[in-house]
């Protein structure tokens, strides 16, 4: 299944996608390009060029990386109309909370929370000055359904991002800047296999691949559709919240394949 985009939906819009060279980030870049947007993104490495996309090599887990990307966005595009914060992930080992060192915690917080906070701080004032803008934060249903075996720090960082997103939405709505969040469950990216392997390793190799898959599905509330979402499906949710179709949606959280997510 594919989604047909309106080729002029984002015509004239300047979009920054954090972490836009692979997985959900790349799907999000492609979705905005399909809608006619001008896009800038970044990565730590130097991937193959993406036609029509401005690229900055920067490590967004550092303050310097965020500053480099924000500076390039203003200089090359003249500013930003849409901020799509997709960067995130988990690399901590299995073994529960005792396996997590201070370095693990700081790494997860920098990747899943502070990278977003820094870019917002650098670029949202320009949105306020122009009187309009849309911000979409990608959080996770793990903010309320954590997997304690392997992703405690990631889930905690995403919970903080969820709260932060709600807080700034209250501050920015009256200034013309809409802020919303997309909370996916399990996205079927190239990192899925690596994550399942970590689950297997944390259990001494006693779980089969299917056992590990079921472990994740159960931990995320079951996921009623029985599968994780494809990247392009989540990218469509991001694009919707950033678009004029969602012009009255603000301070909201759109849950993707959420299973039984508790209301809080």
XYZ file of N, CA and C in Angstrom:
792
model
N 0.842 -1.197 0.000
C 0.000 0.000 0.000
C 0.874 1.243 0.000
N 0.484 2.232 -0.799
C 1.162 3.516 -0.789
C 0.127 4.615 -0.642
N 0.580 5.788 -0.271
C -0.320 6.922 -0.085
C -0.018 7.945 -1.159
N -1.026 8.374 -1.881
C -0.845 9.357 -2.934
C -0.895 10.748 -2.329
N 0.175 11.512 -2.527
C 0.260 12.849 -1.925
C -0.202 13.911 -2.902
N -0.802 14.950 -2.368
C -1.112 16.140 -3.161
C 0.206 16.838 -3.457
N 0.617 16.967 -4.724
C 1.946 17.487 -5.039
C 2.147 18.958 -4.720
N 1.075 19.664 -4.371
C 1.244 21.085 -4.026
C 0.827 21.386 -2.578
N 0.559 20.327 -1.814
C 0.079 20.552 -0.440
C 1.057 21.388 0.381
N 2.357 21.146 0.209
C 3.361 21.876 0.980
C 4.196 22.815 0.098
N 3.645 23.186 -1.038
C 4.360 24.091 -1.938
C 4.690 25.395 -1.218
N 5.953 25.806 -1.297
C 6.384 27.037 -0.639
C 6.742 26.870 0.816
N 6.501 25.697 1.381
C 6.820 25.455 2.785
C 8.271 24.996 2.939
N 8.899 25.490 3.983
C 10.277 25.111 4.307
C 10.227 24.180 5.514
N 10.755 22.969 5.317
C 10.580 21.913 6.315
C 11.938 21.411 6.782
N 12.100 21.316 8.096
C 13.268 20.671 8.667
C 12.838 19.342 9.266
N 13.497 18.261 8.832
C 13.266 16.930 9.384
C 14.548 16.485 10.059
N 14.501 16.261 11.360
C 15.704 15.792 12.047
C 15.869 14.301 11.815
N 17.105 13.879 11.533
C 17.369 12.459 11.305
C 16.657 11.915 10.084
N 16.794 12.619 8.962
C 15.973 12.293 7.801
C 16.621 11.473 6.713
N 17.620 10.658 7.030
C 18.316 9.925 5.974
C 18.013 8.433 5.944
N 17.316 7.918 6.947
C 16.946 6.505 6.924
C 15.725 6.270 7.793
N 15.112 5.101 7.635
C 13.968 4.733 8.449
C 12.815 5.710 8.346
N 12.193 5.997 9.490
C 11.061 6.922 9.524
C 11.472 8.312 9.064
N 12.690 8.743 9.417
C 13.139 10.063 8.999
C 13.154 10.204 7.489
N 13.704 9.201 6.793
C 13.744 9.254 5.328
C 12.337 9.219 4.745
N 11.463 8.392 5.306
C 10.082 8.341 4.832
C 9.396 9.693 5.006
N 9.719 10.390 6.091
C 9.128 11.710 6.342
C 9.654 12.739 5.353
N 10.955 12.703 5.080
C 11.532 13.569 4.050
C 10.837 13.328 2.716
N 10.701 12.065 2.336
C 10.071 11.729 1.053
C 8.626 12.223 0.997
N 7.915 12.120 2.135
C 6.505 12.559 2.149
C 6.395 14.069 1.952
N 7.253 14.838 2.592
C 7.192 16.297 2.407
C 7.644 16.683 1.001
N 8.644 16.002 0.469
C 9.057 16.262 -0.913
C 7.910 15.988 -1.883
N 7.185 14.892 -1.646
C 6.060 14.542 -2.516
C 4.968 15.599 -2.468
N 4.923 16.353 -1.377
C 3.944 17.421 -1.243
C 4.445 18.772 -1.716
N 5.652 18.804 -2.295
C 6.164 20.044 -2.873
C 6.969 20.926 -1.945
N 7.362 20.418 -0.773
C 8.099 21.242 0.202
C 9.574 21.338 -0.157
N 10.214 22.362 0.388
C 11.673 22.444 0.409
C 12.110 21.858 1.747
N 13.077 20.952 1.718
C 13.415 20.173 2.914
C 14.897 20.270 3.220
N 15.198 20.373 4.503
C 16.578 20.275 4.984
C 16.622 19.224 6.078
N 17.691 18.436 6.102
C 17.836 17.407 7.124
C 19.306 17.229 7.451
N 19.577 16.295 8.344
C 20.963 16.089 8.778
C 21.168 14.650 9.193
N 22.429 14.274 9.325
C 22.829 12.981 9.875
C 24.257 13.106 10.352
N 24.701 12.154 11.174
C 26.082 12.192 11.653
C 27.065 11.890 10.521
N 26.695 10.949 9.665
C 27.553 10.590 8.541
C 27.216 11.384 7.304
N 27.763 10.939 6.177
C 27.515 11.600 4.900
C 26.876 10.601 3.949
N 25.560 10.467 3.976
C 24.883 9.492 3.121
C 24.833 9.961 1.673
N 24.322 9.087 0.810
C 24.127 9.491 -0.576
C 23.159 10.671 -0.629
N 23.405 11.628 -1.524
C 22.521 12.798 -1.617
C 21.081 12.392 -1.926
N 20.141 13.162 -1.425
C 18.720 12.978 -1.726
C 18.308 14.138 -2.626
N 17.830 13.847 -3.805
C 17.457 14.898 -4.749
C 16.468 15.877 -4.122
N 16.790 17.156 -4.227
C 15.892 18.199 -3.751
C 15.977 18.482 -2.272
N 16.941 17.864 -1.566
C 17.041 18.034 -0.114
C 18.369 18.685 0.252
N 18.310 19.725 1.071
C 19.517 20.312 1.645
C 19.998 19.418 2.783
N 21.287 19.183 2.826
C 21.824 18.271 3.836
C 22.930 18.935 4.642
N 22.927 18.662 5.952
C 23.968 19.145 6.851
C 24.509 17.953 7.631
N 25.810 17.755 7.601
C 26.399 16.696 8.411
C 26.577 17.239 9.832
N 25.809 16.690 10.762
C 25.823 17.207 12.132
C 25.340 16.133 13.091
N 25.899 16.150 14.281
C 25.474 15.257 15.357
C 24.511 16.028 16.245
N 23.230 15.753 16.098
C 22.214 16.514 16.829
C 22.133 16.164 18.298
N 22.884 15.161 18.736
C 22.918 14.880 20.173
C 23.835 15.857 20.896
N 24.485 16.739 20.157
C 25.336 17.768 20.745
C 24.753 19.151 20.474
N 25.062 20.085 21.334
C 24.602 21.458 21.129
C 25.177 22.035 19.841
N 26.429 21.702 19.545
C 27.076 22.228 18.339
C 26.382 21.719 17.074
N 25.972 20.462 17.082
C 25.279 19.907 15.934
C 23.948 20.591 15.686
N 23.204 20.826 16.752
C 21.928 21.531 16.616
C 22.115 22.933 16.084
N 23.120 23.621 16.571
C 23.394 24.980 16.100
C 23.762 24.991 14.618
N 24.539 23.999 14.183
C 24.950 23.938 12.775
C 23.743 23.735 11.865
N 22.829 22.853 12.249
C 21.654 22.596 11.424
C 20.719 23.803 11.405
N 20.481 24.409 12.561
C 19.599 25.576 12.615
C 20.169 26.731 11.794
N 21.475 26.945 11.891
C 22.124 28.018 11.130
C 21.978 27.783 9.626
N 22.176 26.530 9.204
C 22.049 26.204 7.789
C 20.613 26.385 7.303
N 19.646 26.032 8.145
C 18.246 26.168 7.751
C 17.887 27.628 7.499
N 18.377 28.505 8.344
C 18.073 29.923 8.179
C 18.822 30.507 6.988
N 20.090 30.118 6.835
C 20.886 30.677 5.739
C 20.453 30.143 4.368
N 20.144 28.857 4.279
C 19.838 28.257 2.973
C 18.374 28.390 2.578
N 17.469 28.297 3.557
C 16.041 28.342 3.250
C 15.383 29.645 3.667
N 16.105 30.467 4.414
C 15.519 31.720 4.887
C 14.626 31.554 6.091
N 14.634 30.366 6.682
C 13.799 30.096 7.850
C 13.065 28.783 7.672
N 12.234 28.448 8.642
C 11.519 27.177 8.653
C 10.032 27.432 8.946
N 9.182 26.713 8.218
C 7.737 26.762 8.468
C 7.251 25.538 9.232
N 7.942 24.407 9.041
C 7.539 23.146 9.679
C 8.768 22.473 10.266
N 8.674 22.112 11.537
C 9.724 21.345 12.214
C 9.176 19.951 12.498
N 9.787 18.935 11.913
C 9.387 17.551 12.166
C 10.538 16.850 12.869
N 10.379 16.616 14.154
C 11.439 16.026 14.968
C 11.293 14.507 14.984
N 12.042 13.836 14.113
C 11.928 12.391 13.966
C 13.086 11.653 14.635
N 14.190 12.336 14.819
C 15.384 11.709 15.380
C 15.076 10.998 16.698
N 15.561 9.777 16.839
C 15.356 9.044 18.085
C 15.765 7.592 17.928
N 15.681 6.877 19.019
C 16.036 5.466 18.999
C 16.612 5.038 20.334
N 16.902 3.740 20.427
C 17.440 3.196 21.666
C 18.590 2.252 21.346
N 19.694 2.432 22.053
C 20.847 1.557 21.867
C 21.329 0.945 23.183
N 20.556 1.110 24.239
C 20.980 0.597 25.540
C 20.836 -0.922 25.599
N 21.621 -1.585 26.441
C 21.571 -3.047 26.516
C 20.343 -3.531 27.268
N 20.035 -4.811 27.075
C 19.003 -5.425 27.890
C 19.534 -5.699 29.284
N 18.654 -6.202 30.150
C 19.077 -6.518 31.499
C 18.409 -5.680 32.564
N 17.413 -4.884 32.168
C 16.696 -4.084 33.148
C 17.445 -2.832 33.570
N 16.897 -2.139 34.572
C 17.420 -0.819 34.938
C 18.834 -0.873 35.498
N 19.213 -1.980 36.130
C 20.544 -2.039 36.742
C 21.657 -2.092 35.695
N 21.304 -2.443 34.467
C 22.319 -2.519 33.407
C 22.623 -1.154 32.813
N 21.850 -0.140 33.185
C 21.984 1.177 32.572
C 22.914 2.066 33.391
N 23.999 2.487 32.768
C 24.942 3.391 33.419
C 24.512 4.836 33.203
N 25.206 5.764 33.858
C 24.949 7.180 33.619
C 25.157 7.521 32.147
N 26.167 6.903 31.536
C 26.444 7.179 30.121
C 25.279 6.728 29.243
N 24.691 5.584 29.561
C 23.525 5.126 28.802
C 22.372 6.122 28.926
N 22.116 6.556 30.154
C 21.017 7.502 30.372
C 21.250 8.817 29.622
N 22.447 9.347 29.717
C 22.742 10.619 29.054
C 22.646 10.483 27.538
N 23.082 9.344 27.022
C 22.994 9.111 25.584
C 21.540 9.094 25.119
N 20.673 8.394 25.848
C 19.263 8.324 25.466
C 18.569 9.674 25.603
N 18.896 10.421 26.643
C 18.283 11.740 26.827
C 18.724 12.718 25.745
N 20.007 12.696 25.394
C 20.494 13.593 24.341
C 19.850 13.274 22.999
N 19.690 11.996 22.698
C 19.135 11.593 21.408
C 17.632 11.819 21.324
N 16.902 11.461 22.371
C 15.442 11.405 22.307
C 14.724 12.599 22.912
N 15.445 13.472 23.580
C 14.820 14.650 24.195
C 15.565 15.936 23.859
N 16.827 16.003 24.252
C 17.532 17.281 24.165
C 17.823 17.725 22.738
N 17.993 16.791 21.807
C 18.186 17.185 20.409
C 16.984 17.986 19.913
N 15.800 17.559 20.305
C 14.564 18.257 19.930
C 14.445 19.592 20.646
N 14.696 19.591 21.943
C 14.590 20.821 22.731
C 15.510 21.903 22.175
N 16.721 21.524 21.824
C 17.684 22.519 21.323
C 17.242 23.114 19.994
N 16.792 22.266 19.058
C 16.356 22.792 17.765
C 15.119 23.673 17.915
N 14.198 23.275 18.767
C 13.029 24.126 19.027
C 13.467 25.494 19.529
N 14.369 25.507 20.472
C 14.820 26.760 21.077
C 15.483 27.668 20.042
N 16.154 27.053 19.071
C 16.855 27.822 18.052
C 15.941 28.303 16.930
N 14.891 27.552 16.602
C 14.116 27.855 15.398
C 12.682 28.330 15.648
N 12.085 27.962 16.764
C 10.709 28.402 17.006
C 10.596 29.918 17.160
N 11.577 30.619 17.758
C 11.451 32.080 17.806
C 11.262 32.721 16.430
N 11.869 32.145 15.393
C 11.683 32.654 14.035
C 10.252 32.398 13.560
N 9.666 31.263 13.954
C 8.264 30.983 13.630
C 7.336 31.994 14.317
N 7.653 32.282 15.572
C 6.851 33.265 16.305
C 6.925 34.624 15.615
N 8.109 34.993 15.165
C 8.294 36.283 14.502
C 7.480 36.372 13.217
N 7.351 35.250 12.499
C 6.573 35.278 11.260
C 5.091 35.019 11.503
N 4.750 34.682 12.743
C 3.354 34.513 13.120
C 2.719 33.208 12.714
N 3.532 32.239 12.307
C 2.966 30.963 11.876
C 4.044 29.882 11.891
N 3.611 28.652 12.113
C 4.532 27.521 12.079
C 3.849 26.281 12.627
N 4.409 25.130 12.278
C 3.888 23.857 12.788
C 5.065 23.013 13.258
N 4.917 22.441 14.439
C 5.949 21.594 15.040
C 5.330 20.240 15.331
N 6.012 19.172 14.911
C 5.559 17.818 15.219
C 6.692 17.075 15.903
N 6.437 16.618 17.114
C 7.396 15.826 17.870
C 7.020 14.351 17.762
N 7.979 13.513 17.393
C 7.719 12.080 17.374
C 8.125 11.502 18.729
N 7.142 11.085 19.496
C 7.394 10.483 20.800
C 7.286 8.969 20.646
N 6.595 8.294 21.516
C 6.437 6.840 21.419
C 5.371 6.398 22.404
N 4.649 5.332 22.058
C 3.701 4.798 23.037
C 4.439 4.182 24.218
N 5.758 4.014 24.078
C 6.522 3.527 25.231
C 6.584 4.565 26.352
N 6.191 5.801 26.059
C 6.122 6.787 27.135
C 5.106 6.386 28.198
N 4.138 5.546 27.814
C 3.170 5.021 28.788
C 3.166 3.502 28.827
N 3.844 2.858 27.875
C 3.945 1.395 27.849
C 5.413 0.998 27.690
N 6.249 1.273 28.674
C 7.683 0.975 28.535
C 7.953 -0.525 28.532
N 9.086 -0.889 27.894
C 9.554 -2.275 27.913
C 10.728 -2.336 28.885
N 10.515 -2.723 30.144
C 11.564 -2.605 31.165
C 12.792 -3.446 30.900
N 12.666 -4.493 30.112
C 13.820 -5.344 29.855
C 14.913 -4.606 29.091
N 14.510 -3.689 28.155
C 15.523 -3.148 27.251
C 15.439 -1.649 26.978
N 14.315 -0.997 27.296
C 14.179 0.394 26.825
C 13.709 1.367 27.908
N 14.083 1.125 29.142
C 13.643 2.012 30.220
C 14.088 3.462 29.985
N 15.343 3.660 29.637
C 15.855 5.025 29.450
C 15.210 5.695 28.239
N 15.043 4.937 27.168
C 14.384 5.464 25.965
C 12.946 5.875 26.293
N 12.211 5.003 26.973
C 10.821 5.294 27.304
C 10.715 6.514 28.205
N 11.629 6.643 29.158
C 11.613 7.797 30.054
C 11.893 9.085 29.284
N 12.830 9.039 28.334
C 13.133 10.217 27.527
C 11.945 10.602 26.664
N 11.265 9.617 26.095
C 10.089 9.897 25.266
C 8.928 10.422 26.107
N 8.823 9.947 27.350
C 7.797 10.487 28.246
C 8.071 11.962 28.534
N 9.339 12.281 28.736
C 9.708 13.684 28.954
C 9.393 14.518 27.720
N 9.663 13.974 26.537
C 9.367 14.696 25.298
C 7.866 14.925 25.145
N 7.088 13.939 25.528
C 5.630 14.056 25.461
C 5.145 15.205 26.357
N 5.674 15.260 27.578
C 5.283 16.325 28.510
C 5.758 17.688 28.010
N 6.998 17.720 27.522
C 7.552 18.961 26.972
C 6.696 19.471 25.809
N 6.294 18.562 24.924
C 5.480 18.935 23.775
C 4.166 19.572 24.214
N 3.526 18.958 25.196
C 2.257 19.506 25.701
C 2.474 20.871 26.335
N 3.561 21.009 27.066
C 3.830 22.274 27.754
C 4.034 23.426 26.777
N 4.881 23.201 25.762
C 5.130 24.334 24.854
C 3.928 24.604 23.958
N 3.066 23.604 23.756
C 1.856 23.876 22.972
C 0.994 24.933 23.673
N 0.962 24.869 24.993
C 0.178 25.864 25.745
C 0.779 27.250 25.626
N 2.093 27.305 25.507
C 2.789 28.589 25.398
C 2.691 29.179 23.991
N 2.687 28.323 22.962
C 2.863 28.811 21.596
C 1.584 28.953 20.788
N 0.497 28.347 21.236
C -0.738 28.394 20.453
C -1.200 29.801 20.143
N -1.146 30.670 21.107
C -1.613 32.047 20.907
C -0.653 32.865 20.051
N 0.520 32.296 19.751
C 1.526 33.003 18.944
C 1.585 32.498 17.508
N 0.611 31.663 17.135
C 0.517 31.199 15.761
C 1.271 29.934 15.449
N 1.872 29.298 16.447
C 2.671 28.088 16.220
C 1.936 26.888 16.814
N 1.575 25.954 15.944
C 0.903 24.733 16.408
C 1.945 23.685 16.780
N 1.693 22.959 17.876
C 2.600 21.910 18.344
C 1.782 20.652 18.613
N 2.165 19.557 17.970
C 1.498 18.278 18.181
C 2.535 17.161 18.262
N 2.093 16.003 18.681
C 2.983 14.846 18.796
C 2.385 13.652 18.069
N 3.260 12.850 17.494
C 2.886 11.553 16.937
C 3.577 10.494 17.788
N 2.803 9.540 18.280
C 3.355 8.489 19.151
C 3.172 7.132 18.494
N 4.191 6.671 17.771
C 4.094 5.347 17.154
C 4.328 4.243 18.188
N 3.912 3.057 17.815
C 4.249 1.879 18.597
C 5.521 1.273 18.048
N 5.363 0.303 17.164
C 6.520 -0.387 16.607
C 6.591 -0.083 15.120
N 7.677 0.516 14.673
C 7.838 0.858 13.259
C 8.797 -0.151 12.631
N 8.421 -0.687 11.482
C 9.199 -1.741 10.839
C 10.312 -1.131 9.980
N 11.376 -0.731 10.634
C 12.524 -0.150 9.943
C 13.666 -1.156 9.889
N 14.782 -0.731 9.303
C 15.943 -1.614 9.219
C 16.520 -1.932 10.600
N 16.173 -1.121 11.607
C 16.663 -1.373 12.957
C 15.854 -2.418 13.720
N 14.732 -2.864 13.150
C 13.865 -3.804 13.855
C 14.594 -5.111 14.186
N 15.317 -5.633 13.212
C 16.045 -6.888 13.446
C 17.087 -6.758 14.532
N 17.775 -5.628 14.557
C 18.794 -5.403 15.585
C 18.159 -5.336 16.965
N 17.000 -4.697 17.054
C 16.310 -4.592 18.332
C 15.880 -5.970 18.824
N 15.345 -6.789 17.927
C 14.932 -8.137 18.325
C 16.129 -8.968 18.773
N 17.266 -8.765 18.110
C 18.484 -9.486 18.508
C 18.914 -9.081 19.908
N 18.742 -7.810 20.258
C 19.073 -7.358 21.611
C 18.161 -8.024 22.642
N 16.873 -8.169 22.306
C 15.939 -8.855 23.206
C 16.373 -10.305 23.399
N 16.760 -10.952 22.313
C 17.210 -12.340 22.408
C 18.460 -12.464 23.278
N 19.422 -11.552 23.052
C 20.677 -11.595 23.817
C 20.432 -11.361 25.293
N 19.510 -10.450 25.611
C 19.221 -10.138 27.008
C 18.600 -11.326 27.734
N 18.048 -12.267 26.965
C 17.443 -13.454 27.566
C 18.319 -14.694 27.357
N 19.602 -14.458 27.176
C 20.553 -15.560 27.081
C 20.412 -16.398 25.835
N 19.788 -15.826 24.802
C 19.629 -16.564 23.552
C 18.576 -17.643 23.606
N 17.741 -17.652 24.660
C 16.734 -18.707 24.802
C 15.470 -18.416 23.997
N 15.275 -17.157 23.580
C 14.094 -16.804 22.808
C 14.355 -16.982 21.319
N 13.362 -17.502 20.611
C 13.435 -17.512 19.154
C 13.124 -16.099 18.651
N 13.358 -15.867 17.365
C 13.033 -14.565 16.775
C 11.546 -14.269 16.917
N 10.718 -15.277 16.706
C 9.275 -15.090 16.844
C 8.903 -14.812 18.298
N 9.578 -15.480 19.254
C 9.334 -15.209 20.677
C 9.650 -13.750 20.996
N 10.780 -13.257 20.469
C 11.179 -11.877 20.712
C 10.172 -10.914 20.108
N 9.705 -11.234 18.903
C 8.693 -10.395 18.254
C 7.424 -10.343 19.097
N 6.987 -11.479 19.594
C 5.774 -11.522 20.404
C 5.968 -10.793 21.728
N 7.175 -10.871 22.271
C 7.511 -10.153 23.512
C 7.283 -8.656 23.325
N 7.736 -8.130 22.188
C 7.559 -6.702 21.905
C 6.089 -6.376 21.692
N 5.395 -7.169 20.899
C 3.974 -6.927 20.644
C 3.179 -6.913 21.944
N 3.448 -7.875 22.823
C 2.734 -7.944 24.098
C 3.050 -6.727 24.965
N 4.325 -6.336 24.981
C 4.726 -5.205 25.804
C 4.140 -3.893 25.347
N 3.815 -3.807 24.056
C 3.232 -2.577 23.510
C 1.708 -2.641 23.470
N 1.137 -3.488 24.288
C -0.313 -3.506 24.417
C -0.998 -4.436 23.441
N -0.228 -5.234 22.700
C -0.842 -6.198 21.811
C -0.861 -5.779 20.354
N -1.013 -4.481 20.074
C -1.148 -3.919 18.725
C -2.216 -4.705 17.967
N -3.411 -4.186 17.978
C -4.572 -4.909 17.473
C -4.438 -5.327 16.017
N -3.725 -4.554 15.200
C -3.603 -4.918 13.786
C -2.562 -6.012 13.574
N -1.842 -6.404 14.645
C -0.960 -7.548 14.581
C 0.384 -7.317 13.924
N 0.748 -6.088 13.669
C 2.028 -5.781 13.033
C 2.446 -4.372 13.404
N 3.720 -4.107 13.221
C 4.184 -2.742 13.365
C 3.810 -1.928 12.140
N 3.888 -0.607 12.277
C 3.561 0.286 11.163
C 4.741 0.390 10.208
N 4.448 0.567 8.942
C 5.488 0.865 7.959
C 5.890 2.331 8.093
N 7.145 2.666 7.797
C 7.584 4.063 7.944
C 6.713 5.062 7.203
N 6.274 4.722 5.991
C 5.483 5.690 5.228
C 4.126 5.953 5.874
N 3.626 4.973 6.644
C 2.342 5.174 7.317
C 2.476 6.190 8.449
N 3.568 6.108 9.196
C 3.794 7.077 10.275
C 4.136 8.441 9.689
N 4.887 8.461 8.584
C 5.212 9.732 7.919
C 3.950 10.457 7.485
N 2.942 9.719 7.058
C 1.678 10.341 6.668
C 1.006 11.013 7.865
N 1.098 10.389 9.029
C 0.532 11.000 10.237
C 1.257 12.302 10.574
N 2.586 12.297 10.429
C 3.382 13.502 10.682
C 2.984 14.605 9.714
N 2.888 14.251 8.429
C 2.535 15.239 7.412
C 1.145 15.806 7.655
N 0.220 14.965 8.061
C -1.135 15.448 8.338
C -1.127 16.519 9.431
N -0.457 16.245 10.545
C -0.447 17.205 11.649
C 0.268 18.491 11.281
N 1.207 18.422 10.328
C 1.933 19.624 9.906
C 1.179 20.427 8.861
N 0.141 19.840 8.290
C -0.539 20.443 7.143
C -1.681 21.361 7.554
N -2.177 22.105 6.582
C -3.344 22.961 6.821
C -4.605 22.148 7.064
N -4.593 20.864 6.698
C -5.736 20.002 6.993
C -5.949 19.888 8.507
N -4.881 20.113 9.261
C -4.956 20.002 10.723
C -4.840 21.386 11.367
N -5.339 22.400 10.688
C -5.113 23.782 11.133
C -5.706 24.101 12.501
N -6.676 23.303 12.964
C -7.242 23.560 14.298
C -6.784 22.517 15.317
N -5.875 21.638 14.923
C -5.390 20.605 15.847
C -4.107 21.099 16.494
N -4.135 21.202 17.805
C -3.012 21.793 18.535
C -2.943 21.175 19.923
N -1.722 20.883 20.371
C -1.543 20.302 21.694
C -2.047 18.878 21.787
N -2.092 18.184 20.647
C -2.659 16.842 20.605
C -1.577 15.789 20.415
N -1.962 14.543 20.659
C -1.090 13.403 20.445
C -1.823 12.398 19.571
N -1.242 12.064 18.430
C -1.819 11.089 17.525
C -1.075 9.773 17.731
N -1.819 8.778 18.198
C -1.210 7.478 18.520
C -1.338 6.558 17.308
N -0.223 5.967 16.922
C -0.191 5.064 15.774
C -0.021 3.632 16.282
N -0.836 2.713 15.787
C -0.816 1.287 16.170
C -0.583 1.084 17.652
N -1.393 1.725 18.454
C -1.099 1.838 19.871
C -1.495 0.698 20.766
N -2.238 -0.302 20.262
C -2.658 -1.347 21.184
C -3.539 -0.762 22.286
N -3.338 -1.211 23.497
C -4.125 -0.704 24.610
C -3.325 0.330 25.374
N -3.273 1.543 24.831
C -2.544 2.629 25.484
C -3.444 3.261 26.541
N -3.007 3.303 27.782
C -3.860 3.906 28.819
C -4.006 5.404 28.637
N -5.166 5.928 28.998
C -5.359 7.374 28.937
C -4.837 8.013 30.210
N -4.068 9.123 30.024
C -3.495 9.804 31.193
C -3.790 11.281 31.099
